[in-house]
Amino acid sequence: MGLLLRDRHFRVHMGNDTSSWRPQRNSLPRGSVHAPLLFNLYSNDLPVTRGQKFIYADDICLAIQGQYFRELECSLSSDMAWMSHFCRQWRLKPSASKTISSVFHLHNTCATHELSVYLYGQRLRHERHPTYLGVTLDRTLSYREHLTKNAGKLKNRNNLLMEITGSTWSANTLWSSARRFAIQQQSTAPQTGHALLTQVTSMCS
């Protein structure tokens, strides 16, 4: 554990130039299994807020109930001010560009209403279909968007399986089908598709 916190140094490479070694006084090594635990200990004394906090590693969700939109906006903006003060005090910097606001209700007449919640004086982007811990939410919490996304993924994979099982088995057929599927995924989901294409290439090369 001490190796994660003491005697850590870094340097920067730019082209053919390399900086001298400098002491690393904050942050943790990426990919370490201890990093989420240490972060939770470091941020365990988060300030008391009106909204309930849901925390997973460094993702924090503030949830609050209210009868009026204005009430929600005031409460959430106040909570964000308390959270930002805590972060400044402990050298943490929340990303306003990655922080979003969302609202869930059954009032169809207000379906397009967007919350005005602020962090560091910047209005947070309102997201109608936020994704939290891999689950896509919608205004009425029907999970329709999430199910539609998963149905599309399953359809693509079933099409690949049907194409493979309906043809003569050979290395070339498997390679061409798998590569075509990976390229298709890359056009719809670039990160996933690139990973699939790289994996398929390494497996069949």
Coordinates of C-alpha atoms in Angstrom, one line a residue:
M1 CA 0.0 0.0 0.0
G2 CA 2.9 2.3 0.8
L3 CA 4.1 2.1 -2.8
L4 CA 0.9 3.7 -4.0
L5 CA 1.3 6.7 -1.8
R6 CA 5.0 7.4 -1.4
D7 CA 8.2 7.8 -3.5
R8 CA 6.3 8.1 -6.8
H9 CA 7.8 10.0 -9.7
F10 CA 6.9 10.8 -13.3
R11 CA 8.3 12.4 -16.4
V12 CA 6.9 13.6 -19.7
H13 CA 7.9 12.5 -23.3
M14 CA 7.2 14.9 -26.2
G15 CA 8.7 13.8 -29.5
N16 CA 12.5 13.3 -28.9
D17 CA 12.5 15.3 -25.7
T18 CA 12.1 13.9 -22.2
S19 CA 11.7 15.9 -19.0
S20 CA 13.5 15.3 -15.7
W21 CA 11.8 13.1 -13.1
R22 CA 9.4 15.0 -10.8
P23 CA 7.7 13.8 -7.6
Q24 CA 4.1 12.7 -7.9
R25 CA 2.3 14.4 -5.0
N26 CA -1.3 13.4 -5.8
S27 CA -3.4 10.9 -7.8
L28 CA -3.1 7.1 -7.9
P29 CA -1.8 4.7 -10.5
R30 CA -4.5 3.8 -13.0
G31 CA -5.6 0.2 -13.1
S32 CA -4.7 -0.5 -9.4
V33 CA -7.3 -2.6 -7.6
H34 CA -6.6 -0.5 -4.5
A35 CA -7.2 2.9 -6.1
P36 CA -11.1 2.8 -5.8
L37 CA -10.8 1.8 -2.1
L38 CA -8.3 4.5 -1.3
F39 CA -10.5 7.1 -3.1
N40 CA -13.6 6.0 -1.2
L41 CA -11.6 6.4 2.1
Y42 CA -10.3 9.8 1.0
S43 CA -13.8 11.1 0.1
N44 CA -15.7 9.3 2.9
D45 CA -16.6 12.5 4.7
L46 CA -18.5 14.1 1.9
P47 CA -20.7 17.0 3.1
V48 CA -24.3 16.4 4.2
T49 CA -26.6 17.3 1.3
R50 CA -30.4 17.5 0.9
G51 CA -30.2 15.0 -1.9
Q52 CA -29.3 11.3 -1.3
K53 CA -25.9 10.3 -2.6
F54 CA -25.3 7.1 -4.6
I55 CA -21.5 6.5 -5.0
Y56 CA -19.6 4.0 -7.1
A57 CA -15.9 4.6 -7.1
D58 CA -15.5 8.2 -8.3
D59 CA -19.0 8.4 -9.8
I60 CA -21.4 10.3 -7.5
C61 CA -25.1 10.6 -8.2
L62 CA -27.2 13.1 -6.3
A63 CA -30.9 12.3 -6.2
I64 CA -33.7 14.4 -4.8
Q65 CA -37.5 14.4 -4.9
G66 CA -39.7 17.4 -5.2
Q67 CA -43.1 18.6 -6.4
Y68 CA -41.9 21.5 -8.5
F69 CA -39.0 21.8 -11.0
R70 CA -37.9 25.1 -9.4
E71 CA -37.6 23.3 -6.1
L72 CA -35.4 20.6 -7.6
E73 CA -33.2 23.1 -9.3
C74 CA -32.6 25.2 -6.2
S75 CA -31.9 22.1 -4.0
L76 CA -29.6 20.5 -6.6
S77 CA -27.6 23.7 -7.2
S78 CA -27.2 24.2 -3.5
D79 CA -26.0 20.6 -3.1
M80 CA -23.6 21.1 -6.0
A81 CA -22.2 24.2 -4.3
W82 CA -21.5 22.2 -1.1
M83 CA -19.9 19.4 -3.1
S84 CA -17.7 21.8 -5.1
H85 CA -16.5 23.5 -1.9
F86 CA -15.5 20.1 -0.4
C87 CA -13.7 19.2 -3.6
R88 CA -11.7 22.4 -3.6
Q89 CA -10.8 21.9 0.0
W90 CA -9.4 18.5 -0.7
R91 CA -7.8 19.2 -4.1
L92 CA -10.5 17.4 -6.1
K93 CA -11.8 18.8 -9.3
P94 CA -15.3 17.7 -10.6
S95 CA -15.7 17.9 -14.3
A96 CA -18.5 20.2 -15.2
S97 CA -18.5 18.9 -18.8
K98 CA -19.0 15.4 -17.6
T99 CA -21.6 16.2 -15.0
I100 CA -25.2 16.1 -16.2
S101 CA -28.7 16.7 -14.8
S102 CA -31.8 14.6 -15.5
V103 CA -35.4 14.5 -14.3
F104 CA -37.8 11.6 -14.0
H105 CA -41.6 12.2 -13.9
L106 CA -44.9 11.2 -15.5
H107 CA -46.1 14.6 -16.6
N108 CA -46.3 14.4 -20.4
T109 CA -47.0 18.1 -20.7
C110 CA -43.6 18.8 -19.2
A111 CA -41.8 16.1 -21.1
T112 CA -39.3 18.6 -22.7
H113 CA -38.5 20.5 -19.6
E114 CA -34.8 20.8 -18.9
L115 CA -33.4 21.5 -15.4
S116 CA -31.2 24.5 -14.8
V117 CA -28.6 23.2 -12.3
Y118 CA -25.2 24.9 -11.9
L119 CA -21.7 23.9 -11.0
Y120 CA -18.9 26.5 -10.8
G121 CA -21.3 29.0 -12.3
Q122 CA -21.8 26.8 -15.4
R123 CA -25.1 25.3 -16.3
L124 CA -25.0 21.6 -16.4
R125 CA -26.0 19.8 -19.6
H126 CA -29.4 18.2 -19.3
E127 CA -29.6 14.6 -20.5
R128 CA -32.9 13.0 -21.3
H129 CA -31.6 9.5 -21.4
P130 CA -28.7 9.3 -19.0
T131 CA -26.6 6.1 -18.6
Y132 CA -25.7 5.2 -15.0
L133 CA -23.6 2.1 -14.3
G134 CA -24.4 0.7 -17.8
V135 CA -28.2 1.2 -17.5
T136 CA -29.9 3.7 -19.8
L137 CA -32.7 5.6 -18.0
D138 CA -35.7 7.5 -19.5
R139 CA -38.1 10.1 -18.1
T140 CA -40.7 7.6 -16.9
L141 CA -38.2 4.9 -15.8
S142 CA -39.7 2.4 -18.2
Y143 CA -36.2 1.3 -19.3
R144 CA -37.5 1.3 -22.9
E145 CA -34.3 2.9 -24.2
H146 CA -32.1 0.4 -22.4
L147 CA -34.1 -2.5 -23.7
T148 CA -34.1 -1.1 -27.2
K149 CA -30.3 -0.8 -27.1
N150 CA -29.8 -4.3 -25.8
A151 CA -32.3 -5.7 -28.4
G152 CA -30.2 -4.1 -31.1
K153 CA -27.0 -5.6 -29.8
L154 CA -28.6 -9.1 -29.5
K155 CA -29.9 -8.8 -33.0
N156 CA -26.4 -8.1 -34.4
R157 CA -24.9 -11.1 -32.5
N158 CA -27.7 -13.4 -33.6
N159 CA -27.3 -12.4 -37.2
L160 CA -23.6 -13.3 -36.9
L161 CA -24.4 -16.7 -35.4
M162 CA -27.0 -17.4 -38.0
E163 CA -24.6 -16.5 -40.8
I164 CA -21.9 -18.7 -39.4
T165 CA -24.1 -21.7 -38.6
G166 CA -25.8 -21.4 -42.0
S167 CA -22.6 -21.7 -44.0
T168 CA -19.8 -24.2 -44.5
W169 CA -17.4 -24.1 -41.6
S170 CA -13.9 -22.9 -42.6
A171 CA -11.4 -20.6 -41.2
N172 CA -11.9 -18.2 -44.1
T173 CA -15.7 -18.1 -43.6
L174 CA -15.4 -17.5 -39.9
W175 CA -12.8 -14.8 -40.4
S176 CA -14.8 -12.9 -43.0
S177 CA -18.0 -13.1 -41.0
A178 CA -16.4 -12.1 -37.8
R179 CA -14.5 -9.2 -39.4
R180 CA -17.7 -8.0 -41.2
F181 CA -19.5 -8.0 -37.8
A182 CA -16.6 -6.1 -36.1
I183 CA -16.6 -3.5 -38.9
Q184 CA -20.4 -3.1 -38.6
Q185 CA -20.0 -2.6 -34.8
Q186 CA -17.3 0.0 -35.4
S187 CA -19.6 2.1 -37.4
T188 CA -22.3 2.1 -34.7
A189 CA -20.2 1.9 -31.6
P190 CA -16.6 3.0 -32.5
Q191 CA -14.9 2.0 -29.2
T192 CA -16.5 -1.4 -29.0
G193 CA -16.1 -2.0 -32.7
H194 CA -12.4 -1.1 -32.7
A195 CA -11.8 -3.5 -29.8
L196 CA -13.7 -6.3 -31.6
L197 CA -11.8 -5.6 -34.8
T198 CA -8.5 -5.7 -33.0
Q199 CA -9.4 -8.9 -31.2
V200 CA -10.6 -10.6 -34.4
T201 CA -7.5 -9.6 -36.2
S202 CA -5.2 -10.9 -33.5
M203 CA -7.2 -14.2 -33.3
C204 CA -7.1 -14.9 -37.0
S205 CA -3.7 -13.6 -37.9

